């Protein structure tokens, strides 16, 4: 059983046993900030290791209808900040806030009409290097190379010189061998050099890929003109900030991303989402630097619901991922009770 199947089974136990309902009274908090990446029709090929990063337009629609039916208030991220600044850390109704990282073209092509239909505000977090068409979307490029080649030459320490990836199973095995090395063994700058070389060796154009997937400034400008849309900063190059040795580089990643957004879109981005956002990518140093840089709120991808105490640490706020591997309202229902996070806290602590 893979880890997603195991986690889905756990969510089912919480759901069908009634434990989740009971737990909701204690853990459901003040609502959730949802995190999305791609919103587009289901991938057509069998090998789709990044499918967790995309949900279908239908699932987004269903999720919004679900939280509305449960009495959540659809709210813009700025409105939450305003509530916190007014000392209202326990809103009357739970809130549901939608955020999308990276600025993919499908956000405008598919998600926008769903948000419009529900008059649901949303924030798109923009990384200027991506909007320039110069971002190495390495996880997506890694998938592209493996998908379109029958053999790959990784040039990574500890791995064979050449690896076969003809069938979907072989492709998945190669993915599992390469992904952790690229994500965690290479330094952040080294990782980008590696993926550019890897693409060049295997006939994939990394810039063209970025331009195909991510909105350029012109497209962002059109989306930003939508009254429901807010723009936030997502650093310049989308590095895992905690893995950059030099704090000055981290500070610049944050500040220059905001300056570029101001210059290109005429928007003051006061909100930040940390790239990747997990504990290994954004930690105490980053939380402090984001506060020093003056961001009113900064979002991680640490899993959790909104609690009143998050107002006291607004640059370390968790989110709830609308993950492509869990596109079922039953799972969303359980996650929103807070029971899985309370349980995970118990197990970890
Ligand atoms: Zn991102």
Short mmCIF file of C-alpha atoms and ligand atoms in Angstrom, two decimals:
data_model
loop_
_atom_site.label_atom_id
_atom_site.label_comp_id
_atom_site.label_asym_id
_atom_site.label_seq_id
_atom_site.Cartn_x
_atom_site.Cartn_y
_atom_site.Cartn_z
CA UNK A 1 0.00 0.00 0.00
CA UNK A 2 1.54 3.34 -0.94
CA UNK A 3 1.54 6.18 1.57
CA UNK A 4 -1.43 7.94 -0.06
CA UNK A 5 -3.54 4.79 0.09
CA UNK A 6 -2.58 4.36 3.74
CA UNK A 7 -3.45 7.95 4.61
CA UNK A 8 -6.75 7.70 2.72
CA UNK A 9 -7.58 4.55 4.70
CA UNK A 10 -6.82 6.43 7.94
CA UNK A 11 -9.12 9.27 6.92
CA UNK A 12 -11.84 6.74 6.20
CA UNK A 13 -11.50 5.23 9.68
CA UNK A 14 -11.85 8.69 11.24
CA UNK A 15 -14.85 9.39 9.02
CA UNK A 16 -16.83 6.18 9.39
CA UNK A 17 -16.10 5.66 13.10
CA UNK A 18 -17.59 9.05 13.93
CA UNK A 19 -14.36 10.03 15.73
CA UNK A 20 -13.86 12.93 13.34
CA UNK A 21 -17.31 14.42 14.06
CA UNK A 22 -16.65 14.22 17.77
CA UNK A 23 -13.18 15.73 17.40
CA UNK A 24 -14.53 18.63 15.34
CA UNK A 25 -15.91 20.24 18.50
CA UNK A 26 -12.37 20.56 19.85
CA UNK A 27 -10.04 20.90 16.89
CA UNK A 28 -11.83 22.48 13.96
CA UNK A 29 -10.59 25.95 14.90
CA UNK A 30 -11.50 29.01 12.87
CA UNK A 31 -11.44 27.47 9.40
CA UNK A 32 -8.76 26.83 6.83
CA UNK A 33 -6.50 28.38 4.24
CA UNK A 34 -6.60 26.06 1.25
CA UNK A 35 -3.59 25.60 -0.98
CA UNK A 36 -3.84 24.72 -4.67
CA UNK A 37 -1.40 24.58 -7.56
CA UNK A 38 -2.85 23.42 -10.87
CA UNK A 39 -6.59 23.35 -11.53
CA UNK A 40 -7.16 21.47 -14.79
CA UNK A 41 -8.71 18.30 -16.20
CA UNK A 42 -7.21 15.05 -14.94
CA UNK A 43 -3.82 14.10 -16.50
CA UNK A 44 -4.32 11.75 -19.42
CA UNK A 45 -1.12 9.73 -19.08
CA UNK A 46 -0.55 6.92 -16.60
CA UNK A 47 2.81 8.22 -15.39
CA UNK A 48 1.82 11.35 -13.47
CA UNK A 49 3.92 11.52 -10.29
CA UNK A 50 3.07 15.20 -9.72
CA UNK A 51 -0.68 14.54 -9.84
CA UNK A 52 -0.93 15.55 -6.18
CA UNK A 53 -0.30 19.11 -7.32
CA UNK A 54 -3.43 19.28 -9.44
CA UNK A 55 -7.15 19.05 -8.86
CA UNK A 56 -9.91 19.07 -11.45
CA UNK A 57 -12.15 22.12 -11.89
CA UNK A 58 -15.04 19.88 -10.80
CA UNK A 59 -13.35 19.06 -7.50
CA UNK A 60 -12.62 22.72 -6.80
CA UNK A 61 -16.27 23.49 -7.49
CA UNK A 62 -17.37 20.67 -5.18
CA UNK A 63 -14.99 21.79 -2.42
CA UNK A 64 -16.27 25.37 -2.50
CA UNK A 65 -19.88 24.19 -2.49
CA UNK A 66 -19.08 21.94 0.47
CA UNK A 67 -17.52 24.64 2.66
CA UNK A 68 -20.35 27.03 1.80
CA UNK A 69 -22.94 24.42 2.78
CA UNK A 70 -21.07 23.92 6.06
CA UNK A 71 -21.44 27.62 6.83
CA UNK A 72 -17.86 28.75 6.16
CA UNK A 73 -17.39 32.36 5.14
CA UNK A 74 -15.43 32.68 1.85
CA UNK A 75 -12.83 35.29 2.63
CA UNK A 76 -9.84 36.99 1.02
CA UNK A 77 -6.49 36.58 2.77
CA UNK A 78 -6.32 40.34 3.36
CA UNK A 79 -9.65 40.24 5.18
CA UNK A 80 -8.25 37.68 7.60
CA UNK A 81 -5.27 39.95 8.27
CA UNK A 82 -7.65 42.87 8.84
CA UNK A 83 -9.66 40.79 11.33
CA UNK A 84 -6.49 39.80 13.18
CA UNK A 85 -5.27 43.38 13.26
CA UNK A 86 -8.63 44.39 14.74
CA UNK A 87 -8.11 41.79 17.47
CA UNK A 88 -10.81 39.50 16.09
CA UNK A 89 -8.98 36.20 16.22
CA UNK A 90 -12.10 34.09 16.65
CA UNK A 91 -14.45 34.99 13.82
CA UNK A 92 -18.13 34.15 14.33
CA UNK A 93 -18.21 31.78 11.36
CA UNK A 94 -15.27 29.61 10.32
CA UNK A 95 -13.48 31.04 7.30
CA UNK A 96 -12.38 29.40 4.04
CA UNK A 97 -9.57 31.13 2.17
CA UNK A 98 -8.31 29.92 -1.22
CA UNK A 99 -4.71 30.35 -2.34
CA UNK A 100 -2.87 29.13 -5.46
CA UNK A 101 0.91 28.90 -5.64
CA UNK A 102 3.20 29.55 -8.64
CA UNK A 103 0.72 31.25 -11.02
CA UNK A 104 -0.07 28.45 -13.46
CA UNK A 105 -1.94 29.35 -16.64
CA UNK A 106 -4.73 26.94 -15.73
CA UNK A 107 -5.59 29.17 -12.75
CA UNK A 108 -6.97 31.68 -15.25
CA UNK A 109 -8.18 29.07 -17.76
CA UNK A 110 -10.12 26.83 -15.35
CA UNK A 111 -10.14 28.03 -11.74
CA UNK A 112 -11.21 31.62 -12.37
CA UNK A 113 -14.68 30.75 -13.65
CA UNK A 114 -15.31 28.53 -10.61
CA UNK A 115 -14.21 31.28 -8.22
CA UNK A 116 -16.43 33.72 -10.12
CA UNK A 117 -19.41 31.40 -9.98
CA UNK A 118 -19.15 31.32 -6.16
CA UNK A 119 -17.94 34.91 -5.75
CA UNK A 120 -15.01 33.32 -3.95
CA UNK A 121 -11.93 35.51 -3.39
CA UNK A 122 -8.52 33.94 -4.05
CA UNK A 123 -4.83 34.82 -3.87
CA UNK A 124 -2.22 33.80 -6.46
CA UNK A 125 1.39 33.68 -5.23
CA UNK A 126 3.79 34.81 -7.93
CA UNK A 127 7.49 33.99 -8.35
CA UNK A 128 8.95 36.61 -10.74
CA UNK A 129 11.51 34.24 -12.31
CA UNK A 130 8.59 32.04 -13.36
CA UNK A 131 6.59 34.98 -14.72
CA UNK A 132 9.71 35.97 -16.69
CA UNK A 133 9.61 32.50 -18.29
CA UNK A 134 12.99 31.71 -16.72
CA UNK A 135 12.01 29.37 -13.89
CA UNK A 136 13.29 25.81 -13.71
CA UNK A 137 10.17 23.90 -12.66
CA UNK A 138 12.48 21.02 -11.82
CA UNK A 139 9.87 18.56 -10.44
CA UNK A 140 7.73 19.03 -13.52
CA UNK A 141 10.74 18.89 -15.87
CA UNK A 142 11.92 15.70 -14.20
CA UNK A 143 8.50 14.20 -14.99
CA UNK A 144 8.65 15.50 -18.58
CA UNK A 145 12.08 13.99 -19.25
CA UNK A 146 11.15 10.60 -17.79
CA UNK A 147 7.76 10.62 -19.55
CA UNK A 148 9.28 11.27 -22.98
CA UNK A 149 12.38 9.08 -22.82
CA UNK A 150 12.93 5.32 -22.69
CA UNK A 151 16.30 5.72 -20.99
CA UNK A 152 17.78 8.51 -18.91
CA UNK A 153 21.30 9.39 -17.81
CA UNK A 154 20.99 10.95 -14.37
CA UNK A 155 24.63 11.96 -13.69
CA UNK A 156 23.93 11.85 -9.97
CA UNK A 157 26.24 10.27 -7.39
CA UNK A 158 25.21 6.77 -6.35
CA UNK A 159 22.94 6.20 -9.36
CA UNK A 160 23.64 4.11 -12.48
CA UNK A 161 24.98 5.91 -15.51
CA UNK A 162 21.89 4.98 -17.49
CA UNK A 163 18.41 3.96 -16.29
CA UNK A 164 15.66 2.33 -18.32
CA UNK A 165 12.23 3.93 -18.16
CA UNK A 166 10.09 2.45 -20.90
CA UNK A 167 7.02 1.21 -19.04
CA UNK A 168 5.03 3.29 -16.56
CA UNK A 169 6.34 1.09 -13.73
CA UNK A 170 9.94 1.69 -14.82
CA UNK A 171 9.25 5.41 -15.15
CA UNK A 172 7.87 5.49 -11.61
CA UNK A 173 10.90 3.57 -10.27
CA UNK A 174 13.27 6.05 -11.94
CA UNK A 175 11.23 8.95 -10.55
CA UNK A 176 11.51 7.52 -7.02
CA UNK A 177 15.27 7.11 -7.45
CA UNK A 178 15.89 10.60 -8.81
CA UNK A 179 13.38 12.80 -7.00
CA UNK A 180 14.82 12.62 -3.45
CA UNK A 181 18.36 13.12 -4.73
CA UNK A 182 17.38 16.21 -6.69
CA UNK A 183 15.17 17.62 -3.93
CA UNK A 184 17.40 16.97 -0.91
CA UNK A 185 20.95 16.01 -1.90
CA UNK A 186 21.82 18.80 -4.31
CA UNK A 187 22.15 22.35 -3.02
CA UNK A 188 19.49 24.75 -4.31
CA UNK A 189 21.69 26.40 -6.97
CA UNK A 190 23.30 23.09 -7.90
CA UNK A 191 19.83 21.59 -8.34
CA UNK A 192 18.96 24.20 -10.96
CA UNK A 193 22.21 23.65 -12.86
CA UNK A 194 21.56 19.91 -12.76
CA UNK A 195 18.02 20.13 -14.13
CA UNK A 196 19.09 22.44 -16.97
CA UNK A 197 21.82 19.94 -17.97
CA UNK A 198 19.46 16.99 -17.53
CA UNK A 199 16.90 18.65 -19.82
CA UNK A 200 19.55 19.52 -22.40
CA UNK A 201 20.76 15.88 -22.42
CA UNK A 202 17.24 14.58 -23.00
CA UNK A 203 15.70 17.04 -25.45
CA UNK A 204 13.42 19.03 -23.15
CA UNK A 205 13.42 22.84 -23.36
CA UNK A 206 13.12 24.05 -19.76
CA UNK A 207 12.34 27.66 -20.64
CA UNK A 208 9.65 26.68 -23.12
CA UNK A 209 8.16 24.42 -20.45
CA UNK A 210 8.05 27.27 -17.93
CA UNK A 211 6.42 29.58 -20.46
CA UNK A 212 3.84 26.94 -21.36
CA UNK A 213 2.87 26.22 -17.75
CA UNK A 214 3.15 29.56 -15.94
CA UNK A 215 1.44 32.89 -16.59
CA UNK A 216 3.69 35.65 -17.92
CA UNK A 217 3.32 39.19 -16.59
CA UNK A 218 0.72 40.10 -19.18
CA UNK A 219 -1.49 37.16 -18.23
CA UNK A 220 -0.96 37.93 -14.55
CA UNK A 221 -1.97 41.52 -15.14
CA UNK A 222 -5.24 40.40 -16.70
CA UNK A 223 -5.95 38.01 -13.83
CA UNK A 224 -4.98 40.58 -11.20
CA UNK A 225 -7.58 42.94 -12.67
CA UNK A 226 -10.30 40.48 -11.56
CA UNK A 227 -11.93 41.91 -8.42
CA UNK A 228 -11.78 38.51 -6.67
CA UNK A 229 -8.05 38.06 -7.29
CA UNK A 230 -5.22 39.16 -4.99
CA UNK A 231 -1.52 38.76 -5.76
CA UNK A 232 1.01 37.62 -3.19
CA UNK A 233 4.78 37.10 -3.30
CA UNK A 234 6.36 33.66 -3.67
CA UNK A 235 10.06 34.73 -3.72
CA UNK A 236 11.99 35.33 -6.95
CA UNK A 237 13.44 31.92 -7.82
CA UNK A 238 11.37 29.51 -5.74
CA UNK A 239 14.27 28.12 -3.72
CA UNK A 240 13.71 26.12 -0.55
CA UNK A 241 14.74 29.13 1.55
CA UNK A 242 15.84 27.22 4.65
CA UNK A 243 18.38 25.40 2.49
CA UNK A 244 20.11 28.62 1.39
CA UNK A 245 23.15 29.14 3.63
CA UNK A 246 23.14 32.92 3.32
CA UNK A 247 20.36 34.78 5.16
CA UNK A 248 20.99 37.82 2.97
CA UNK A 249 20.00 35.82 -0.11
CA UNK A 250 16.77 34.78 1.63
CA UNK A 251 15.98 38.40 2.47
CA UNK A 252 16.58 39.41 -1.15
CA UNK A 253 14.44 36.56 -2.47
CA UNK A 254 11.55 37.94 -0.43
CA UNK A 255 12.10 41.64 -1.02
CA UNK A 256 12.97 41.53 -4.71
CA UNK A 257 9.93 39.37 -5.45
CA UNK A 258 7.74 42.08 -3.94
CA UNK A 259 9.60 44.84 -5.78
CA UNK A 260 9.26 43.04 -9.14
CA UNK A 261 5.52 42.52 -8.58
CA UNK A 262 5.17 46.22 -7.80
CA UNK A 263 7.13 47.13 -10.94
CA UNK A 264 5.35 44.73 -13.31
CA UNK A 265 1.81 44.78 -11.96
CA UNK A 266 1.64 47.97 -9.92
CA UNK A 267 0.52 45.91 -6.93
CA UNK A 268 1.91 45.99 -3.41
CA UNK A 269 2.12 42.31 -2.40
CA UNK A 270 1.87 42.20 1.37
CA UNK A 271 1.36 38.48 1.62
CA UNK A 272 3.93 35.73 1.12
CA UNK A 273 3.86 31.99 0.55
CA UNK A 274 7.14 30.17 1.21
CA UNK A 275 8.17 27.97 -1.75
CA UNK A 276 7.54 24.29 -0.86
CA UNK A 277 6.64 25.60 2.60
CA UNK A 278 7.45 22.43 4.53
CA UNK A 279 9.55 22.46 7.69
CA UNK A 280 12.74 21.74 5.72
CA UNK A 281 12.11 24.69 3.39
CA UNK A 282 10.83 27.42 5.72
CA UNK A 283 11.65 27.58 9.39
CA UNK A 284 12.28 30.06 12.20
CA UNK A 285 14.89 32.10 10.28
CA UNK A 286 12.48 32.53 7.36
CA UNK A 287 9.55 33.39 9.67
CA UNK A 288 11.63 36.17 11.22
CA UNK A 289 12.90 37.48 7.88
CA UNK A 290 9.35 37.58 6.48
CA UNK A 291 8.23 39.59 9.51
CA UNK A 292 11.21 41.95 9.14
CA UNK A 293 10.40 42.40 5.46
CA UNK A 294 6.98 43.63 6.52
CA UNK A 295 4.74 40.88 5.15
CA UNK A 296 1.42 40.98 6.97
CA UNK A 297 1.00 37.22 6.68
CA UNK A 298 3.22 34.40 5.38
CA UNK A 299 1.98 30.91 4.64
CA UNK A 300 3.71 27.58 5.01
CA UNK A 301 2.53 24.22 3.77
CA UNK A 302 2.72 22.75 7.26
CA UNK A 303 -0.61 21.04 7.59
CA UNK A 304 -3.17 22.51 9.88
CA UNK A 305 -6.35 24.51 10.35
CA UNK A 306 -6.55 28.14 11.42
CA UNK A 307 -6.43 28.69 15.17
CA UNK A 308 -6.71 31.97 17.10
CA UNK A 309 -3.05 31.73 18.16
CA UNK A 310 -1.90 32.02 14.53
CA UNK A 311 -2.66 35.73 14.81
CA UNK A 312 0.31 35.92 17.18
CA UNK A 313 2.70 34.37 14.65
CA UNK A 314 1.32 35.59 11.32
CA UNK A 315 4.46 34.66 9.35
CA UNK A 316 4.12 30.96 10.21
CA UNK A 317 0.56 30.13 9.24
CA UNK A 318 -0.31 26.58 8.12
CA UNK A 319 -2.48 25.61 5.18
CA UNK A 320 -4.63 22.73 4.08
CA UNK A 321 -3.64 21.32 0.71
CA UNK A 322 -6.38 20.43 -1.75
CA UNK A 323 -4.27 17.53 -2.95
CA UNK A 324 -4.92 15.73 -6.22
CA UNK A 325 -4.47 12.33 -4.55
CA UNK A 326 -7.37 13.10 -2.18
CA UNK A 327 -10.07 14.42 -4.49
CA UNK A 328 -13.03 13.28 -2.46
CA UNK A 329 -15.29 15.43 -0.31
CA UNK A 330 -15.29 12.73 2.38
CA UNK A 331 -11.56 13.37 2.96
CA UNK A 332 -12.08 17.12 2.99
CA UNK A 333 -14.84 16.65 5.56
CA UNK A 334 -12.50 14.71 7.86
CA UNK A 335 -9.56 17.10 7.37
CA UNK A 336 -11.74 20.09 8.28
CA UNK A 337 -12.63 18.51 11.62
CA UNK A 338 -8.96 18.86 12.58
CA UNK A 339 -8.90 15.28 13.88
CA UNK A 340 -6.07 14.04 11.62
CA UNK A 341 -3.80 16.94 12.70
CA UNK A 342 -4.64 16.51 16.39
CA UNK A 343 -3.91 12.82 16.07
CA UNK A 344 -0.67 13.41 14.17
CA UNK A 345 0.38 15.90 16.87
CA UNK A 346 -0.26 13.26 19.52
CA UNK A 347 1.71 10.65 17.63
CA UNK A 348 4.59 13.03 16.98
CA UNK A 349 4.62 14.60 20.40
ZN1 LIG B 1 5.44 27.18 -5.22
#
